[in-house]
């Protein structure tokens, strides 16, 4: 039987070997190998908190120029192996008449919750003063049923009771596909490794993901739609980008930390051009919390109805006097 000291020596030796192998892989391997390594690390990370900043621009190149120049979504995401917590502040739609309150979602297994403050915030913008505690959430599946749809969140593809297993399947097939991409698509600059795909490589990646979802036993969305998409996608993709002037480029890069990433897409199709820019930055870990104060959609409907009724009465009384 090994002594305690011998066990410590063996354990320390194994840890040192792992550290040496990892350092050799990260610092001396090709940009492609390093990129795939960091992609694998990111997909396997169980506990992560990230700030994110998404910028989207879309412009129609015509004399009247119909732009969606600066749609911005910022917030924070925290995940563990069972729960995800996400906040979202959306701006850039004010000129179109939309002012969206701050959103706060929590996903736990196959349930997706929305903080009710988003609804109360919208009421406040309408002049209806209805304040409630920040801890009040409503299940989105309950809201769907209230609005008369029999479609579940799983059927819509928004959630899955097997989301972790599905994510592993998709991550594996994406990794396998990227191994076939030309080595010149990968670059490294200091601590940042990046991959830039052509439109044909993008088509292959999208088709790979669609086929994986279609074959998976863990995908609970509409597979008939996926089958139809898989049939049409190659032809439609080539038809849309058939001109030499049409282009779509996607660049994905990873920083030194697992949660540091940048995705940039630039495209020009016919008279449309646009871009998508997503930056994530790893932060100190904050464990997501499953909502405890969950109210029913019916309760929310009654609150909204009451608030609107009282506001109408107040307005009517003022007019009468």
Coordinates of C-alpha atoms in Angstrom, one line a residue, residues 9-25:
X9 CA 4.4 12.7 -5.0
X10 CA 2.4 10.7 -7.6
X11 CA -0.4 13.2 -7.6
X12 CA 1.9 16.1 -7.8
X13 CA 3.8 14.4 -10.7
X14 CA 0.6 13.8 -12.6
X15 CA -0.5 17.4 -12.1
X16 CA 2.8 18.7 -13.4
X17 CA 2.7 16.4 -16.4
X18 CA -0.8 17.7 -17.3
X19 CA 0.3 21.3 -16.8
X20 CA 3.3 20.7 -19.2
X21 CA 1.2 19.0 -21.8
X22 CA -1.4 21.8 -21.6
X23 CA 1.2 24.6 -21.8
X24 CA 2.9 22.8 -24.8
X25 CA -0.5 22.5 -26.6

